[in-house]
Coordinates of C-alpha atoms in Angstrom, one line a residue:
M1 CA 38.7 22.6 -25.9
S2 CA 40.0 20.1 -28.5
N3 CA 38.0 18.9 -31.4
N4 CA 37.7 15.4 -30.0
N5 CA 36.3 16.7 -26.7
R6 CA 33.7 18.8 -28.6
K7 CA 32.5 15.6 -30.4
L8 CA 32.2 13.6 -27.1
I9 CA 29.8 16.3 -25.6
P10 CA 26.8 15.4 -27.7
V11 CA 27.4 11.6 -27.3
M12 CA 27.5 12.1 -23.5
M13 CA 24.4 14.2 -23.5
L14 CA 22.5 11.6 -25.6
G15 CA 23.7 8.9 -23.2
T16 CA 22.4 10.9 -20.2
V17 CA 19.0 11.5 -21.9
I18 CA 18.7 7.6 -22.6
S19 CA 19.6 6.9 -19.1
L20 CA 17.0 9.2 -17.7
A21 CA 14.4 7.9 -20.0
V22 CA 15.1 4.2 -18.9
A23 CA 15.1 5.3 -15.3
S24 CA 11.8 7.1 -15.5
G25 CA 10.3 4.1 -17.2
A26 CA 11.3 1.8 -14.4
I27 CA 10.0 4.2 -11.8
A28 CA 6.6 4.3 -13.5
S29 CA 6.3 0.6 -13.5
L30 CA 6.8 0.2 -9.8
P31 CA 3.8 -1.4 -8.0
D32 CA 1.3 0.8 -6.1
A33 CA 2.4 2.1 -2.7
D34 CA 1.7 -0.3 0.1
H35 CA -0.1 1.1 3.1
I36 CA 0.9 -0.7 6.2
V37 CA -1.7 -0.9 9.0
S38 CA -0.9 -2.5 12.3
Q39 CA -3.3 -4.4 14.5
K40 CA -2.1 -4.2 18.0
G41 CA -3.6 -3.7 21.5
K42 CA -7.2 -4.1 20.0
H43 CA -6.7 -1.1 17.7
F44 CA -5.8 -0.5 14.1
G45 CA -3.0 1.9 13.7
P46 CA -3.3 4.3 11.9
G47 CA -7.1 4.3 12.2
D48 CA -7.7 6.1 9.1
V49 CA -6.2 5.4 5.5
A50 CA -6.6 7.2 2.3
L51 CA -5.9 5.3 -1.0
H52 CA -6.3 5.4 -4.7
V53 CA -8.5 2.9 -6.6
G54 CA -6.4 -0.3 -7.0
E55 CA -4.1 0.4 -4.2
H56 CA -3.9 -2.0 -1.3
S57 CA -3.3 -2.0 2.4
T58 CA -1.4 -4.6 4.3
V59 CA -2.9 -5.3 7.6
V60 CA -0.2 -6.9 10.0
N61 CA -1.0 -8.6 13.3
D62 CA 1.6 -6.9 15.5
D63 CA 0.4 -8.4 18.8
D64 CA 2.4 -11.2 20.5
D65 CA -0.6 -13.1 21.8
F66 CA -3.9 -12.0 20.1
V67 CA -5.5 -13.6 17.1
H68 CA -7.0 -10.8 14.9
Q69 CA -9.0 -10.8 11.7
A70 CA -9.6 -8.2 9.0
Y71 CA -12.7 -8.0 7.0
V72 CA -14.7 -5.8 4.6
E73 CA -18.4 -6.2 3.8
A74 CA -19.4 -3.6 1.2
E75 CA -21.8 -3.4 -1.8
T76 CA -18.9 -3.4 -4.3
F77 CA -16.6 -6.0 -2.7
A78 CA -16.0 -8.2 0.2
F79 CA -12.7 -9.3 1.9
D80 CA -12.0 -11.7 4.9
S81 CA -8.5 -12.6 6.2
G82 CA -9.9 -15.3 8.4
D83 CA -8.0 -15.8 11.7
S84 CA -4.5 -14.0 11.6
E85 CA -2.1 -15.2 14.1
P86 CA 0.6 -12.9 15.5
G87 CA 2.9 -11.8 12.8
A88 CA 0.5 -12.7 10.0
K89 CA -0.2 -10.2 7.1
A90 CA -3.4 -9.7 5.0
V91 CA -3.3 -7.6 1.8
I92 CA -6.6 -5.9 1.0
T93 CA -6.9 -4.3 -2.6
F94 CA -9.6 -1.7 -2.9
P95 CA -11.1 -1.9 -6.6
T96 CA -13.5 0.9 -6.4
E97 CA -13.9 4.4 -4.9
G98 CA -15.8 4.8 -1.7
D99 CA -15.5 4.9 2.1
F100 CA -15.0 1.5 3.7
T101 CA -14.7 0.1 7.2
V102 CA -12.3 -2.7 8.0
L103 CA -13.4 -4.6 11.0
C104 CA -11.8 -7.3 13.2
G105 CA -14.2 -10.2 13.8
V106 CA -12.4 -11.2 16.9
H107 CA -12.5 -7.5 18.5
P108 CA -15.7 -6.0 17.3
K109 CA -14.6 -2.5 18.6
M110 CA -11.6 -2.4 16.2
K111 CA -12.3 -0.3 13.1
L112 CA -10.2 1.0 10.3
A113 CA -11.7 3.7 8.1
V114 CA -10.4 3.5 4.4
H115 CA -11.1 6.3 1.9
V116 CA -10.5 5.3 -1.6
R117 CA -10.6 8.1 -4.5

């Protein structure tokens, strides 16, 4: 190996280390995972979601002809999407630990269990 090539190896290694550090910093700053929940056929799908504090769930009305609603009434926070037309999305952020139930005000038998740790 020539002397010039030997000098390039440390420079290339330093460049690789810097690139990895920048990439890992970018990954660490990505927003929290989004947990998609569908409202279709008078059911939430999935019917059970596990989150971490501060994460959110996006509830999507996937029905073609039903209006839905997503609401939470808890001691620590409340949320109400209001009427959600087909295709509408509601983002619910869970600020505290606990077990919560998301309900549909239009279809009272629809329930989504959310476990936040």
